[in-house]
Short mmCIF file of C-alpha atoms in Angstrom, two decimals:
data_model
loop_
_atom_site.label_atom_id
_atom_site.label_comp_id
_atom_site.label_asym_id
_atom_site.label_seq_id
_atom_site.Cartn_x
_atom_site.Cartn_y
_atom_site.Cartn_z
CA MET A 12 21.38 -28.56 -22.76
CA LYS A 13 22.65 -28.78 -26.33
CA THR A 14 24.48 -31.90 -27.52
CA THR A 15 27.15 -32.31 -30.20
CA VAL A 16 26.49 -34.81 -32.95
CA LYS A 17 29.43 -36.13 -35.05
CA LYS A 18 28.89 -37.29 -38.62
CA GLU A 19 29.93 -40.83 -37.83
CA ASP A 20 27.21 -41.08 -35.17
CA SER A 21 24.48 -40.10 -37.61
CA LYS A 22 22.58 -43.15 -38.85
CA ASN A 23 19.57 -41.09 -39.90
CA ASP A 24 18.41 -41.49 -43.50
CA SER A 25 16.23 -38.36 -43.28
CA VAL A 26 17.00 -35.07 -44.95
CA MET A 27 18.36 -33.76 -41.66
CA GLY A 28 20.55 -36.83 -41.27
CA LYS A 29 22.04 -36.39 -44.74
CA LEU A 30 22.65 -32.73 -44.11
CA LEU A 31 24.34 -33.48 -40.82
CA GLU A 32 26.73 -35.82 -42.63
CA GLU A 33 27.98 -32.79 -44.57
CA LYS A 34 29.00 -31.08 -41.31
CA GLN A 35 31.71 -32.30 -38.96
CA TYR A 36 29.95 -30.81 -35.95
CA PHE A 37 26.54 -29.27 -35.32
CA ASN A 38 24.96 -28.04 -32.08
CA PHE A 39 21.83 -30.12 -32.25
CA PRO A 40 18.82 -28.24 -30.81
CA LYS A 41 15.90 -29.68 -28.88
CA THR A 42 12.21 -28.91 -29.12
CA GLY A 43 11.61 -25.71 -27.19
CA ASP A 44 15.10 -24.29 -27.74
CA LEU A 45 15.54 -20.71 -28.86
CA ILE A 46 17.85 -20.70 -31.90
CA LYS A 47 19.21 -18.15 -34.37
CA GLY A 48 18.79 -18.23 -38.12
CA THR A 49 19.23 -16.09 -41.22
CA VAL A 50 16.21 -15.08 -43.29
CA ILE A 51 16.17 -16.72 -46.74
CA SER A 52 12.73 -15.48 -47.76
CA ALA A 53 9.73 -13.92 -46.04
CA ASP A 54 6.11 -13.12 -46.82
CA LYS A 55 2.94 -12.74 -44.76
CA SER A 56 2.29 -16.46 -44.44
CA GLU A 57 5.76 -18.07 -44.43
CA VAL A 58 9.32 -17.27 -43.46
CA HIS A 59 12.28 -19.50 -44.34
CA LEU A 60 15.48 -19.44 -42.30
CA ASP A 61 18.92 -20.89 -42.85
CA ILE A 62 19.91 -22.69 -39.64
CA GLY A 63 23.70 -22.84 -39.45
CA GLY A 64 23.99 -23.79 -43.11
CA VAL A 65 22.74 -27.26 -42.17
CA ILE A 66 18.96 -27.18 -42.42
CA THR A 67 16.16 -24.86 -43.46
CA GLY A 68 13.68 -23.75 -40.86
CA ILE A 69 10.15 -22.68 -41.62
CA ILE A 70 7.77 -20.42 -39.72
CA ARG A 71 4.22 -20.46 -41.03
CA GLY A 72 0.67 -19.47 -40.24
CA ARG A 73 0.00 -18.17 -36.75
CA GLU A 74 3.58 -18.92 -35.72
CA CYS A 75 4.72 -16.00 -37.91
CA PHE A 76 2.93 -13.48 -35.75
CA ASN A 77 4.18 -11.90 -32.54
CA GLU A 78 2.80 -9.04 -30.43
CA SER A 79 5.97 -7.01 -30.97
CA ASP A 80 7.20 -5.40 -34.19
CA GLN A 81 10.54 -7.19 -34.27
CA TYR A 82 9.39 -9.78 -36.85
CA LYS A 83 7.71 -7.35 -39.22
CA ASN A 84 9.24 -6.33 -42.55
CA LEU A 85 11.91 -9.06 -42.51
CA GLN A 86 14.40 -9.02 -45.34
CA PRO A 87 16.75 -11.75 -46.68
CA GLY A 88 19.93 -11.69 -44.65
CA ASP A 89 18.28 -10.52 -41.40
CA GLU A 90 19.29 -12.56 -38.36
CA VAL A 91 16.41 -13.54 -36.10
CA GLU A 92 15.59 -15.92 -33.25
CA ALA A 93 12.88 -18.56 -33.30
CA THR A 94 11.67 -21.36 -31.06
CA VAL A 95 11.94 -24.99 -32.22
CA LEU A 96 8.52 -26.62 -32.45
CA GLU A 97 9.51 -29.74 -34.40
CA LEU A 98 12.98 -30.92 -35.40
CA GLU A 99 11.89 -32.14 -38.84
CA ASN A 100 8.57 -31.97 -40.65
CA GLU A 101 7.30 -33.96 -43.62
CA ASN A 102 9.43 -31.86 -45.96
CA GLY A 103 12.61 -32.28 -43.96
CA GLU A 104 12.43 -28.71 -42.60
CA MET A 105 12.63 -27.60 -39.00
CA GLU A 106 9.32 -26.21 -37.75
CA LEU A 107 9.87 -22.94 -35.91
CA SER A 108 7.84 -20.25 -34.18
CA PHE A 109 8.29 -16.51 -33.85
CA ARG A 110 5.31 -16.40 -31.49
CA TYR A 111 6.94 -18.60 -28.85
CA ALA A 112 10.33 -17.02 -29.48
CA GLY A 113 8.89 -13.63 -28.61
CA ARG A 114 7.48 -15.01 -25.37
CA GLN A 115 10.75 -16.68 -24.45
CA LYS A 116 12.78 -13.55 -25.08
CA ALA A 117 10.27 -11.48 -23.13
CA TRP A 118 10.50 -13.82 -20.14
CA GLN A 119 14.28 -13.72 -20.31
CA THR A 120 14.14 -9.93 -20.12
CA ILE A 121 11.59 -10.07 -17.29
CA LYS A 122 13.76 -12.44 -15.24
CA GLU A 123 16.80 -10.23 -15.82
CA ASN A 124 14.83 -7.18 -14.69
CA GLU A 125 13.67 -9.01 -11.57
CA LYS A 126 17.19 -10.13 -10.72
CA GLU A 127 18.78 -6.73 -11.31
CA GLY A 128 15.89 -4.65 -9.94
CA LYS A 129 15.46 -2.73 -13.17
CA ILE A 130 12.47 -0.52 -13.84
CA ALA A 131 10.24 -1.56 -16.75
CA GLU A 132 7.21 -0.08 -18.49
CA ALA A 133 3.77 -1.61 -17.99
CA CYS A 134 0.79 -0.85 -20.20
CA ILE A 135 -2.56 -0.99 -18.36
CA VAL A 136 -5.03 -3.13 -20.32
CA ASP A 137 -7.84 -3.78 -17.81
CA ALA A 138 -8.83 -3.50 -14.16
CA ASN A 139 -10.67 -5.40 -11.45
CA LYS A 140 -11.33 -4.64 -7.79
CA GLY A 141 -7.99 -6.14 -6.80
CA GLY A 142 -5.76 -4.26 -9.20
CA LEU A 143 -4.68 -3.74 -12.79
CA MET A 144 -4.02 -6.16 -15.65
CA VAL A 145 -0.88 -5.08 -17.45
CA MET A 146 1.40 -5.99 -20.35
CA VAL A 147 5.15 -5.92 -19.73
CA ASP A 148 7.31 -6.70 -22.78
CA ASN A 149 4.16 -8.18 -24.39
CA THR A 150 3.73 -10.47 -21.40
CA PRO A 151 0.52 -10.31 -19.35
CA GLY A 152 0.93 -9.51 -15.66
CA PHE A 153 -0.87 -8.10 -12.64
CA LEU A 154 -0.36 -4.92 -10.62
CA PRO A 155 -2.15 -5.22 -7.23
CA VAL A 156 -3.83 -2.16 -5.72
CA SER A 157 -1.45 -2.38 -2.76
CA GLN A 158 1.50 -1.97 -5.14
CA LEU A 159 0.34 1.29 -6.71
CA SER A 160 2.35 4.44 -6.07
CA PRO A 161 0.95 7.12 -3.73
CA GLU A 162 -0.09 9.15 -6.79
CA HIS A 163 -2.30 6.39 -8.19
CA TYR A 164 -3.49 4.62 -5.03
CA PRO A 165 -7.32 4.96 -4.91
CA ARG A 166 -8.12 6.49 -1.52
CA VAL A 167 -11.87 6.17 -1.46
CA PRO A 168 -13.85 7.18 1.67
CA GLY A 169 -15.29 4.10 3.31
CA GLY A 170 -13.34 1.79 0.99
CA ASP A 171 -16.24 1.50 -1.48
CA LYS A 172 -15.08 -1.28 -3.84
CA ASN A 173 -17.24 -0.08 -6.72
CA ARG A 174 -15.77 3.40 -6.46
CA ILE A 175 -12.27 1.92 -6.25
CA LEU A 176 -12.96 -0.01 -9.46
CA GLU A 177 -14.05 3.20 -11.19
CA VAL A 178 -10.75 4.83 -10.25
CA LEU A 179 -8.73 1.82 -11.44
CA LYS A 180 -10.55 1.63 -14.77
CA GLY A 181 -9.56 5.24 -15.33
CA TYR A 182 -5.94 4.05 -15.66
CA VAL A 183 -6.64 1.71 -18.62
CA GLY A 184 -4.52 2.70 -21.59
CA ARG A 185 -1.90 4.46 -19.48
CA LYS A 186 1.69 3.34 -18.92
CA PHE A 187 3.24 3.03 -15.45
CA GLU A 188 6.84 2.44 -14.48
CA VAL A 189 7.08 -0.79 -12.49
CA LYS A 190 9.45 -3.29 -10.96
CA VAL A 191 9.03 -7.06 -11.27
CA ILE A 192 8.48 -8.56 -7.80
CA ASP A 193 7.42 -12.11 -8.75
CA ALA A 194 7.97 -13.88 -12.07
CA LYS A 195 7.36 -17.58 -12.76
CA GLN A 196 7.28 -18.46 -16.45
CA GLU A 197 6.19 -22.04 -15.83
CA GLU A 198 3.07 -20.72 -14.08
CA ASP A 199 2.57 -17.73 -16.41
CA LYS A 200 2.73 -15.62 -13.25
CA LEU A 201 3.97 -12.05 -13.39
CA ILE A 202 3.41 -9.61 -10.51
CA VAL A 203 4.73 -6.07 -10.74
CA SER A 204 4.90 -3.09 -8.38
CA GLU A 205 4.61 0.57 -9.26
CA LYS A 206 5.30 1.47 -5.62
CA ALA A 207 8.70 -0.29 -5.72
CA ALA A 208 9.67 1.64 -8.86
CA TRP A 209 8.47 4.89 -7.28
CA GLU A 210 10.51 4.18 -4.15
CA GLU A 211 13.59 3.64 -6.31
CA THR A 212 13.20 6.95 -8.12
CA GLN A 213 12.36 8.86 -4.92
CA LYS A 214 15.14 7.36 -2.79
CA ASP A 215 17.40 10.39 -3.06
CA VAL A 216 14.56 12.80 -2.33
CA ILE A 217 13.46 10.86 0.77
CA ASN A 218 17.05 10.79 2.05
CA LYS A 219 17.03 14.61 2.16
CA TYR A 220 14.55 14.53 5.05
CA LYS A 221 14.88 13.48 8.67
CA ILE A 222 12.60 13.21 11.70
CA GLY A 223 11.85 16.64 13.11
CA ASP A 224 11.94 18.46 9.77
CA LEU A 225 9.07 20.84 9.00
CA ILE A 226 7.30 20.60 5.66
CA THR A 227 4.62 22.53 3.81
CA GLY A 228 2.38 20.49 1.54
CA LYS A 229 -1.02 20.16 -0.07
CA VAL A 230 -3.76 17.83 1.18
CA THR A 231 -4.34 15.22 -1.52
CA ALA A 232 -6.80 12.89 0.20
CA ILE A 233 -8.81 12.59 3.41
CA THR A 234 -9.77 9.20 4.85
CA ASP A 235 -11.36 7.92 8.03
CA PHE A 236 -7.92 7.28 9.51
CA GLY A 237 -6.09 10.42 8.48
CA VAL A 238 -4.91 12.92 5.89
CA PHE A 239 -2.45 12.49 3.00
CA VAL A 240 -0.20 15.43 2.21
CA GLU A 241 1.98 15.84 -0.91
CA PHE A 242 5.28 17.70 -0.69
CA ASP A 243 8.43 17.67 -2.84
CA LYS A 244 6.85 14.92 -5.00
CA LEU A 245 6.58 12.79 -1.85
CA GLU A 246 3.51 11.95 0.18
CA GLY A 247 3.11 11.71 3.93
CA LEU A 248 0.32 10.59 6.22
CA ILE A 249 -1.05 12.62 9.11
CA HIS A 250 -2.84 10.06 11.26
CA ILE A 251 -6.13 11.22 12.73
CA SER A 252 -4.51 11.28 16.18
CA GLU A 253 -1.85 13.72 14.90
CA ILE A 254 -4.17 16.33 13.36
CA ALA A 255 -5.08 18.15 16.58
CA TRP A 256 -4.82 17.69 20.34
CA GLN A 257 -8.55 17.20 20.85
CA ARG A 258 -10.49 14.08 19.98
CA ILE A 259 -11.35 13.93 16.24
CA ASP A 260 -14.07 11.81 14.68
CA ASP A 261 -14.01 13.30 11.18
CA PRO A 262 -10.79 14.77 9.68
CA ASN A 263 -12.94 16.69 7.17
CA GLU A 264 -13.88 19.03 10.01
CA PHE A 265 -10.25 20.22 10.22
CA VAL A 266 -8.82 20.15 6.67
CA LYS A 267 -10.01 20.07 3.06
CA VAL A 268 -8.55 18.51 -0.08
CA GLY A 269 -6.30 21.05 -1.80
CA GLN A 270 -5.62 22.95 1.42
CA GLU A 271 -2.00 23.87 2.17
CA VAL A 272 -0.84 22.74 5.60
CA GLN A 273 2.32 22.71 7.67
CA ALA A 274 3.45 19.58 9.48
CA GLN A 275 6.41 17.99 11.18
CA ILE A 276 7.99 14.69 10.14
CA ILE A 277 7.66 12.26 13.06
CA GLY A 278 8.57 9.01 11.30
CA ILE A 279 10.21 7.64 8.16
CA GLU A 280 9.95 3.93 7.29
CA ASN A 281 11.38 3.21 3.84
CA SER A 282 9.05 5.20 1.58
CA LYS A 283 6.44 5.79 4.29
CA ILE A 284 6.55 9.24 5.83
CA PHE A 285 4.49 10.05 8.93
CA LEU A 286 3.57 13.63 9.74
CA SER A 287 2.02 15.59 12.60
CA MET A 288 0.15 18.87 12.59
CA LYS A 289 -0.51 18.93 16.32
CA LYS A 290 3.23 18.94 17.11
CA LEU A 291 3.29 22.50 15.75
CA GLN A 292 0.51 23.56 18.14
CA LYS A 293 0.76 24.27 21.85
CA ASP A 294 -0.56 21.39 23.90
CA PRO A 295 -3.76 22.76 25.49
CA TRP A 296 -3.41 20.21 28.29
CA ASP A 297 -0.23 21.92 29.53
CA GLY A 298 -1.11 23.95 32.60
CA LEU A 299 -4.57 22.37 32.86
CA GLU A 300 -4.28 22.50 36.65
CA LYS A 301 -4.40 26.30 36.46
CA LYS A 302 -7.78 26.22 34.69
CA TYR A 303 -9.56 23.33 36.38
CA LYS A 304 -9.56 21.53 39.73
CA PRO A 305 -10.98 18.16 40.85
CA GLY A 306 -14.42 18.68 42.30
CA GLN A 307 -15.03 21.76 40.14
CA LYS A 308 -18.42 22.10 38.48
CA VAL A 309 -18.23 22.85 34.74
CA LYS A 310 -20.56 23.14 31.79
CA GLY A 311 -19.96 20.75 28.92
CA MET A 312 -21.49 19.70 25.62
CA ILE A 313 -21.87 16.01 24.74
CA VAL A 314 -19.98 15.34 21.49
CA LYS A 315 -20.24 11.55 21.38
CA THR A 316 -21.99 8.71 23.18
CA ASN A 317 -21.06 5.06 23.39
CA PRO A 318 -21.99 2.11 25.63
CA PHE A 319 -19.42 2.99 28.30
CA GLY A 320 -20.05 6.70 28.66
CA LEU A 321 -20.28 10.22 27.28
CA PHE A 322 -17.52 12.24 25.60
CA VAL A 323 -17.91 15.83 26.71
CA LYS A 324 -16.29 19.04 25.42
CA ILE A 325 -15.78 21.52 28.25
CA ASP A 326 -13.97 24.11 26.10
CA ASP A 327 -12.73 24.41 22.52
CA GLU A 328 -9.68 22.20 23.12
CA ILE A 329 -10.40 20.00 26.13
CA GLN A 330 -12.66 16.97 26.17
CA GLY A 331 -13.37 14.58 29.00
CA LEU A 332 -15.15 11.29 29.58
CA ALA A 333 -18.11 10.79 31.87
CA HIS A 334 -18.02 7.04 32.46
CA ILE A 335 -21.34 5.21 32.68
CA SER A 336 -20.68 4.59 36.37
CA GLN A 337 -20.54 8.37 36.91
CA LEU A 338 -23.83 9.22 35.23
CA SER A 339 -26.30 8.27 37.95
CA GLU A 340 -26.57 6.91 41.46
CA LYS A 341 -28.61 4.09 39.95
CA PRO A 342 -27.50 1.62 37.24
CA VAL A 343 -27.87 3.08 33.74
CA ALA A 344 -29.50 0.78 31.19
CA ASN A 345 -29.69 3.22 28.29
CA ILE A 346 -27.16 6.05 28.01
CA SER A 347 -29.34 7.92 25.49
CA GLU A 348 -31.82 8.49 28.33
CA ILE A 349 -29.13 10.43 30.20
CA GLY A 350 -27.96 12.72 27.40
CA LYS A 351 -27.70 13.16 23.65
CA VAL A 352 -25.07 14.54 21.28
CA GLY A 353 -25.19 18.35 21.26
CA GLN A 354 -26.83 18.58 24.65
CA GLU A 355 -25.24 20.86 27.27
CA MET A 356 -25.12 19.66 30.87
CA GLU A 357 -23.29 20.39 34.11
CA PHE A 358 -20.57 17.99 35.20
CA TYR A 359 -18.15 17.61 38.07
CA ILE A 360 -14.45 17.03 37.44
CA VAL A 361 -13.50 13.83 39.26
CA SER A 362 -9.98 13.19 37.90
CA MET A 363 -7.26 14.95 35.93
CA GLU A 364 -4.25 13.42 34.14
CA PRO A 365 -2.88 16.19 31.85
CA LYS A 366 0.16 14.21 30.66
CA GLU A 367 -2.11 11.39 29.47
CA HIS A 368 -4.73 13.86 28.17
CA ARG A 369 -7.40 12.37 30.40
CA LEU A 370 -10.16 14.15 32.22
CA GLY A 371 -12.79 12.27 34.20
CA LEU A 372 -16.26 13.78 34.61
CA SER A 373 -19.37 12.93 36.59
CA LEU A 374 -23.02 13.98 36.66
CA THR A 375 -23.23 13.08 40.33
CA LYS A 376 -21.49 15.13 42.99
CA PRO A 377 -18.31 13.31 43.98
CA LYS A 378 -17.80 12.22 47.56
CA ALA A 379 -14.55 13.54 48.95
CA LYS A 380 -12.29 10.95 50.50
CA GLU A 381 -10.83 12.26 53.78
CA LYS A 382 -8.45 10.81 56.31
CA ALA A 383 -9.74 11.04 59.89
CA GLU A 384 -7.61 10.69 62.99
CA VAL A 385 -8.46 10.78 66.69
CA LYS A 386 -5.67 10.68 69.24
CA GLY A 387 -4.82 7.10 70.03
CA GLU A 388 -7.06 5.76 67.24
CA LYS A 389 -6.05 4.19 63.93
CA LYS A 390 -6.35 6.36 60.79
CA GLU A 391 -9.11 5.32 58.42
CA THR A 392 -10.54 6.79 55.23
CA VAL A 393 -14.19 7.71 55.12
CA GLU A 394 -16.37 9.33 52.49
CA VAL A 395 -17.93 12.69 53.26
CA ALA A 396 -20.47 14.16 50.90
CA GLU A 397 -21.08 17.68 52.19
CA THR A 398 -18.18 18.60 54.49
CA LYS A 399 -14.42 18.54 54.65
CA GLU A 400 -14.07 18.40 58.45
CA GLU A 401 -12.28 15.38 59.91
CA ILE A 402 -14.52 12.85 61.65
CA PRO A 403 -13.31 9.84 63.63
CA ALA A 404 -14.05 6.56 61.93
CA GLU A 405 -16.44 5.29 64.60
CA LYS A 406 -18.51 8.49 64.44
CA ALA A 407 -18.62 8.36 60.71
CA GLU A 408 -20.31 5.02 60.94
#
């Protein structure tokens, strides 16, 4: 906070003190203050300023230089701002700095942008595996990978960090539009987000769409968890579970980068748009009861094995699970001894849940559970392997 010094309070015998006696009032600055002055003279090594007609300020050496161009080619009469380094030097002049003044003004602008949510320009100067080093208003900052826009986010199969770094380094020298999301001058901390700026500019476009809308777009990236599709300068995600009705292990088997696809919007969360391709296809599980029945023997090809069973494709669109308990009458220690991927085998259908898209299979012939009743005797359930005729419980034993 600036203080007012009256001439009668000045007991200073210094040059500044004598000058202050010539003025009735003067807003006395403190070290670190940003003040205005008028250029008296300027060359490459020194600049002299008139500070309120009271004292001369001097900027010299490295303090003359600033990353911006605002202090170049100064002429007498130009009004500029400088930071106070020392109130009075050995020559009775105020020591000032353009270098610090530039930083202070830049931080003021950055804080204003953060408060008002304004979009700024960031120049990419370097990259590491976590993100991009940037300069915003000649102030160093950081743009995390997670804050990149959909266009620049490095979607690398398997999340290979070295490959991600290669992609990020390709942005060095470019300029991105960003928003300030965290700025602390005292800590020299500046975090920016390209995604937030992108969301701001795309807000009106996103608002045009609603859940249920159909879109046509181009596949921009394929990952282990799904497919990214660009449309109307937006980008949506088709999760692996929304590509097709059947089980999918590798999305590359269904779509390719650059391919044009149709999809339906199934979710919108801020700038995140979720799409589905399978919603535009008939559910092959509808009417399954007309094609298959429990107890029916079918041929199937093993498409995947895991410790709890075999995933089996019984036609182009329907897959079922043969649980480990349904693979043999005896305990199974090693599933690979029962069957391998690509192998065709005969299975029995033991359960069907079309609405849940579940089909249970077995290598062993299922035992039919029948209810038996004899007049005057209690009903009991018994298992019959080869026949469907009703047998009283005591005979079944």
